[in-house]
């Protein structure tokens, strides 16, 4: 099947949906999904880095010697991570503070390095941009789903606003580390019951 902009974009929403299908990027997925605001913030930051690093890596792939390709990819990715970190500190300071070390750690997020090596280094710029955007928005969607479940059950809120009845006792386990594993495990099980195609 020939690759098209649409097919490369759409696959990131189901066929290769991180973290459910690729099972990559689990560290930030488990750590920051205590609130929807955090999940969306991390997802969009990762999407920004993924799209622009894919574009640059695809553009310069013929100039990079094979022996130093991984180091070169990391340099490109790190450049965009610094940009997104500075932008978040300037315009979204409260989210930047909540996400903390996980923004700089986007540099070593295996989703981004994996897409650089497996896709951007082998495909034209327009397909690489589409792949990055689809995978990034799919990852944002996954983080939104996990963080919504954890925030609603664990705090009784959605984006900081109360959504449960007056006597609701928050299931605080869900906003702690073990709750992240349980939530992710259940979602992985449910999603993997559904065939990829």
mmCIF file of C-alpha atoms in Angstrom:
data_model
loop_
_atom_site.group_PDB
_atom_site.id
_atom_site.type_symbol
_atom_site.label_atom_id
_atom_site.label_comp_id
_atom_site.label_asym_id
_atom_site.label_seq_id
_atom_site.Cartn_x
_atom_site.Cartn_y
_atom_site.Cartn_z
ATOM 1 C CA UNK A 1 0.000 0.000 0.000
ATOM 2 C CA UNK A 2 1.392 3.397 -0.992
ATOM 3 C CA UNK A 3 2.097 5.831 1.808
ATOM 4 C CA UNK A 4 0.009 8.990 1.800
ATOM 5 C CA UNK A 5 -0.135 12.006 4.098
ATOM 6 C CA UNK A 6 -3.549 10.873 5.359
ATOM 7 C CA UNK A 7 -2.549 7.242 6.014
ATOM 8 C CA UNK A 8 0.588 8.306 7.899
ATOM 9 C CA UNK A 9 -1.416 10.778 9.984
ATOM 10 C CA UNK A 10 -4.299 8.426 10.826
ATOM 11 C CA UNK A 11 -2.143 5.461 11.888
ATOM 12 C CA UNK A 12 -1.039 7.376 15.008
ATOM 13 C CA UNK A 13 -4.591 7.298 16.369
ATOM 14 C CA UNK A 14 -4.936 3.515 16.457
ATOM 15 C CA UNK A 15 -2.534 1.293 14.509
ATOM 16 C CA UNK A 16 0.643 2.562 16.220
ATOM 17 C CA UNK A 17 -0.971 4.475 19.094
ATOM 18 C CA UNK A 18 1.530 5.128 21.866
ATOM 19 C CA UNK A 19 1.490 4.026 24.671
ATOM 20 C CA UNK A 20 -1.203 1.422 23.946
ATOM 21 C CA UNK A 21 0.085 -0.122 20.714
ATOM 22 C CA UNK A 22 3.797 0.732 20.686
ATOM 23 C CA UNK A 23 4.063 0.547 24.506
ATOM 24 C CA UNK A 24 6.559 3.421 24.411
ATOM 25 C CA UNK A 25 6.802 6.632 26.428
ATOM 26 C CA UNK A 26 5.552 4.944 29.595
ATOM 27 C CA UNK A 27 7.660 6.959 32.068
ATOM 28 C CA UNK A 28 5.858 10.295 31.511
ATOM 29 C CA UNK A 29 2.591 8.423 30.911
ATOM 30 C CA UNK A 30 2.682 6.960 34.396
ATOM 31 C CA UNK A 31 4.208 9.954 36.170
ATOM 32 C CA UNK A 32 2.317 13.018 34.957
ATOM 33 C CA UNK A 33 -1.210 11.781 34.270
ATOM 34 C CA UNK A 34 -2.594 12.765 37.682
ATOM 35 C CA UNK A 35 -4.540 15.602 36.031
ATOM 36 C CA UNK A 36 -5.969 16.299 32.570
ATOM 37 C CA UNK A 37 -4.067 19.596 32.401
ATOM 38 C CA UNK A 38 -0.761 17.740 32.880
ATOM 39 C CA UNK A 39 -1.676 15.088 30.308
ATOM 40 C CA UNK A 40 -2.591 17.608 27.629
ATOM 41 C CA UNK A 41 0.471 19.756 28.399
ATOM 42 C CA UNK A 42 2.874 16.819 28.098
ATOM 43 C CA UNK A 43 1.123 15.497 24.990
ATOM 44 C CA UNK A 44 1.273 18.814 23.135
ATOM 45 C CA UNK A 45 4.900 19.422 24.163
ATOM 46 C CA UNK A 46 5.829 15.966 22.856
ATOM 47 C CA UNK A 47 3.847 16.573 19.641
ATOM 48 C CA UNK A 48 5.729 19.829 18.997
ATOM 49 C CA UNK A 49 9.107 18.110 19.400
ATOM 50 C CA UNK A 50 8.026 15.078 17.378
ATOM 51 C CA UNK A 51 6.745 17.064 14.374
ATOM 52 C CA UNK A 52 9.693 19.439 14.089
ATOM 53 C CA UNK A 53 12.400 16.864 14.815
ATOM 54 C CA UNK A 54 10.864 14.568 12.164
ATOM 55 C CA UNK A 55 10.883 17.423 9.638
ATOM 56 C CA UNK A 56 14.525 18.364 10.301
ATOM 57 C CA UNK A 57 15.795 14.775 10.461
ATOM 58 C CA UNK A 58 14.011 13.901 7.223
ATOM 59 C CA UNK A 59 15.467 17.048 5.599
ATOM 60 C CA UNK A 60 19.089 16.340 6.567
ATOM 61 C CA UNK A 61 19.112 12.515 6.551
ATOM 62 C CA UNK A 62 21.414 12.339 3.526
ATOM 63 C CA UNK A 63 23.967 14.611 5.263
ATOM 64 C CA UNK A 64 24.266 12.539 8.453
ATOM 65 C CA UNK A 65 26.969 9.822 8.485
ATOM 66 C CA UNK A 66 25.530 6.434 9.534
ATOM 67 C CA UNK A 67 27.939 6.035 12.459
ATOM 68 C CA UNK A 68 26.736 9.190 14.206
ATOM 69 C CA UNK A 69 23.086 9.171 13.207
ATOM 70 C CA UNK A 70 21.676 8.486 16.716
ATOM 71 C CA UNK A 71 23.812 11.220 18.297
ATOM 72 C CA UNK A 72 22.757 13.578 15.511
ATOM 73 C CA UNK A 73 19.083 12.752 16.039
ATOM 74 C CA UNK A 74 19.427 13.419 19.770
ATOM 75 C CA UNK A 75 21.007 16.823 19.056
ATOM 76 C CA UNK A 76 18.093 17.769 16.793
ATOM 77 C CA UNK A 77 15.540 16.513 19.329
ATOM 78 C CA UNK A 78 17.307 18.314 22.203
ATOM 79 C CA UNK A 79 17.156 21.596 20.280
ATOM 80 C CA UNK A 80 13.364 21.383 20.019
ATOM 81 C CA UNK A 81 13.016 20.236 23.625
ATOM 82 C CA UNK A 82 14.877 23.356 24.791
ATOM 83 C CA UNK A 83 12.593 25.474 22.593
ATOM 84 C CA UNK A 84 9.425 23.892 23.998
ATOM 85 C CA UNK A 85 10.736 24.154 27.563
ATOM 86 C CA UNK A 86 11.463 27.877 27.166
ATOM 87 C CA UNK A 87 8.078 28.492 25.513
ATOM 88 C CA UNK A 88 6.279 26.678 28.324
ATOM 89 C CA UNK A 89 8.178 28.609 30.991
ATOM 90 C CA UNK A 90 7.318 31.875 29.252
ATOM 91 C CA UNK A 91 3.639 31.258 28.449
ATOM 92 C CA UNK A 92 2.445 28.250 30.490
ATOM 93 C CA UNK A 93 4.487 28.551 33.666
ATOM 94 C CA UNK A 94 2.114 26.676 35.988
ATOM 95 C CA UNK A 95 2.017 23.611 33.696
ATOM 96 C CA UNK A 96 5.776 23.836 33.218
ATOM 97 C CA UNK A 97 6.232 23.730 37.002
ATOM 98 C CA UNK A 98 3.901 20.734 37.368
ATOM 99 C CA UNK A 99 5.604 18.752 34.606
ATOM 100 C CA UNK A 100 9.047 19.614 35.973
ATOM 101 C CA UNK A 101 11.846 17.275 34.886
ATOM 102 C CA UNK A 102 9.595 15.425 32.428
ATOM 103 C CA UNK A 103 9.833 18.251 29.873
ATOM 104 C CA UNK A 104 13.655 18.012 29.553
ATOM 105 C CA UNK A 105 13.310 14.214 29.542
ATOM 106 C CA UNK A 106 11.408 14.411 26.240
ATOM 107 C CA UNK A 107 14.930 14.301 24.731
ATOM 108 C CA UNK A 108 15.176 10.606 25.606
ATOM 109 C CA UNK A 109 11.529 9.718 24.999
ATOM 110 C CA UNK A 110 11.692 6.539 22.937
ATOM 111 C CA UNK A 111 8.662 7.549 20.861
ATOM 112 C CA UNK A 112 10.562 10.489 19.368
ATOM 113 C CA UNK A 113 13.872 8.710 18.836
ATOM 114 C CA UNK A 114 12.000 5.670 17.509
ATOM 115 C CA UNK A 115 10.110 7.723 14.912
ATOM 116 C CA UNK A 116 13.342 9.478 13.889
ATOM 117 C CA UNK A 117 15.135 6.173 13.325
ATOM 118 C CA UNK A 118 12.251 4.094 11.953
ATOM 119 C CA UNK A 119 10.446 6.697 9.857
ATOM 120 C CA UNK A 120 11.901 10.195 9.414
ATOM 121 C CA UNK A 121 15.330 8.890 8.376
ATOM 122 C CA UNK A 122 13.763 6.825 5.572
ATOM 123 C CA UNK A 123 10.898 8.975 4.251
ATOM 124 C CA UNK A 124 10.304 12.379 2.638
ATOM 125 C CA UNK A 125 9.642 15.500 4.708
ATOM 126 C CA UNK A 126 5.891 15.731 4.064
ATOM 127 C CA UNK A 127 5.299 12.124 5.192
ATOM 128 C CA UNK A 128 7.582 12.568 8.205
ATOM 129 C CA UNK A 129 5.673 15.687 9.293
ATOM 130 C CA UNK A 130 2.369 13.834 8.918
ATOM 131 C CA UNK A 131 3.709 10.833 10.851
ATOM 132 C CA UNK A 132 4.973 13.081 13.662
ATOM 133 C CA UNK A 133 1.687 14.966 13.930
ATOM 134 C CA UNK A 134 -0.430 11.801 13.935
ATOM 135 C CA UNK A 135 1.726 9.976 16.487
ATOM 136 C CA UNK A 136 1.961 13.119 18.653
ATOM 137 C CA UNK A 137 -1.778 13.780 18.674
ATOM 138 C CA UNK A 138 -2.443 10.074 19.278
ATOM 139 C CA UNK A 139 -0.092 10.224 22.276
ATOM 140 C CA UNK A 140 -1.874 13.365 23.517
ATOM 141 C CA UNK A 141 -5.199 11.548 23.183
ATOM 142 C CA UNK A 142 -3.855 8.570 25.167
ATOM 143 C CA UNK A 143 -2.513 10.831 27.929
ATOM 144 C CA UNK A 144 -5.855 12.672 28.013
ATOM 145 C CA UNK A 145 -7.760 9.396 28.444
ATOM 146 C CA UNK A 146 -5.511 8.092 31.226
ATOM 147 C CA UNK A 147 -5.356 11.417 33.066
ATOM 148 C CA UNK A 148 -9.143 11.953 32.793
ATOM 149 C CA UNK A 149 -9.839 8.561 34.374
ATOM 150 C CA UNK A 150 -7.253 9.120 37.111
ATOM 151 C CA UNK A 151 -8.339 12.689 37.906
ATOM 152 C CA UNK A 152 -12.079 11.946 37.931
ATOM 153 C CA UNK A 153 -11.781 8.823 40.084
ATOM 154 C CA UNK A 154 -8.847 9.992 42.209
ATOM 155 C CA UNK A 155 -9.837 13.608 42.887
ATOM 156 C CA UNK A 156 -13.456 13.887 41.753
ATOM 157 C CA UNK A 157 -12.512 16.698 39.384
ATOM 158 C CA UNK A 158 -12.006 17.290 35.661
ATOM 159 C CA UNK A 159 -9.505 20.022 34.770
ATOM 160 C CA UNK A 160 -9.752 21.203 38.376
ATOM 161 C CA UNK A 161 -13.571 21.523 38.397
ATOM 162 C CA UNK A 162 -15.653 19.249 40.618
ATOM 163 C CA UNK A 163 -17.650 16.750 38.539
ATOM 164 C CA UNK A 164 -18.797 14.232 41.149
ATOM 165 C CA UNK A 165 -21.726 14.342 43.543
ATOM 166 C CA UNK A 166 -21.485 16.100 46.917
ATOM 167 C CA UNK A 167 -20.781 13.023 49.041
ATOM 168 C CA UNK A 168 -18.259 11.461 46.639
ATOM 169 C CA UNK A 169 -15.198 10.098 48.425
ATOM 170 C CA UNK A 170 -12.229 10.382 46.000
ATOM 171 C CA UNK A 171 -10.444 7.112 45.281
ATOM 172 C CA UNK A 172 -7.025 8.617 46.090
ATOM 173 C CA UNK A 173 -5.253 5.392 45.037
ATOM 174 C CA UNK A 174 -5.826 6.457 41.414
ATOM 175 C CA UNK A 175 -3.668 9.599 41.663
ATOM 176 C CA UNK A 176 -0.798 7.692 43.263
ATOM 177 C CA UNK A 177 1.878 5.652 41.467
ATOM 178 C CA UNK A 178 0.161 2.245 41.854
ATOM 179 C CA UNK A 179 -3.056 3.732 40.430
ATOM 180 C CA UNK A 180 -1.163 4.762 37.299
ATOM 181 C CA UNK A 181 -0.038 1.162 36.721
ATOM 182 C CA UNK A 182 -3.530 -0.233 37.343
ATOM 183 C CA UNK A 183 -5.178 2.329 35.028
ATOM 184 C CA UNK A 184 -2.639 1.809 32.242
ATOM 185 C CA UNK A 185 -2.774 -1.978 32.592
ATOM 186 C CA UNK A 186 -6.579 -2.080 32.384
ATOM 187 C CA UNK A 187 -6.616 0.259 29.364
ATOM 188 C CA UNK A 188 -3.868 -1.789 27.642
ATOM 189 C CA UNK A 189 -5.913 -4.927 28.188
ATOM 190 C CA UNK A 190 -9.150 -3.397 26.890
ATOM 191 C CA UNK A 191 -7.523 -1.756 23.849
ATOM 192 C CA UNK A 192 -5.579 -4.874 22.898
ATOM 193 C CA UNK A 193 -8.796 -6.908 22.838
ATOM 194 C CA UNK A 194 -9.751 -4.859 19.785
ATOM 195 C CA UNK A 195 -7.952 -5.882 16.567
ATOM 196 C CA UNK A 196 -5.638 -3.304 14.969
ATOM 197 C CA UNK A 197 -7.538 -3.288 11.675
#
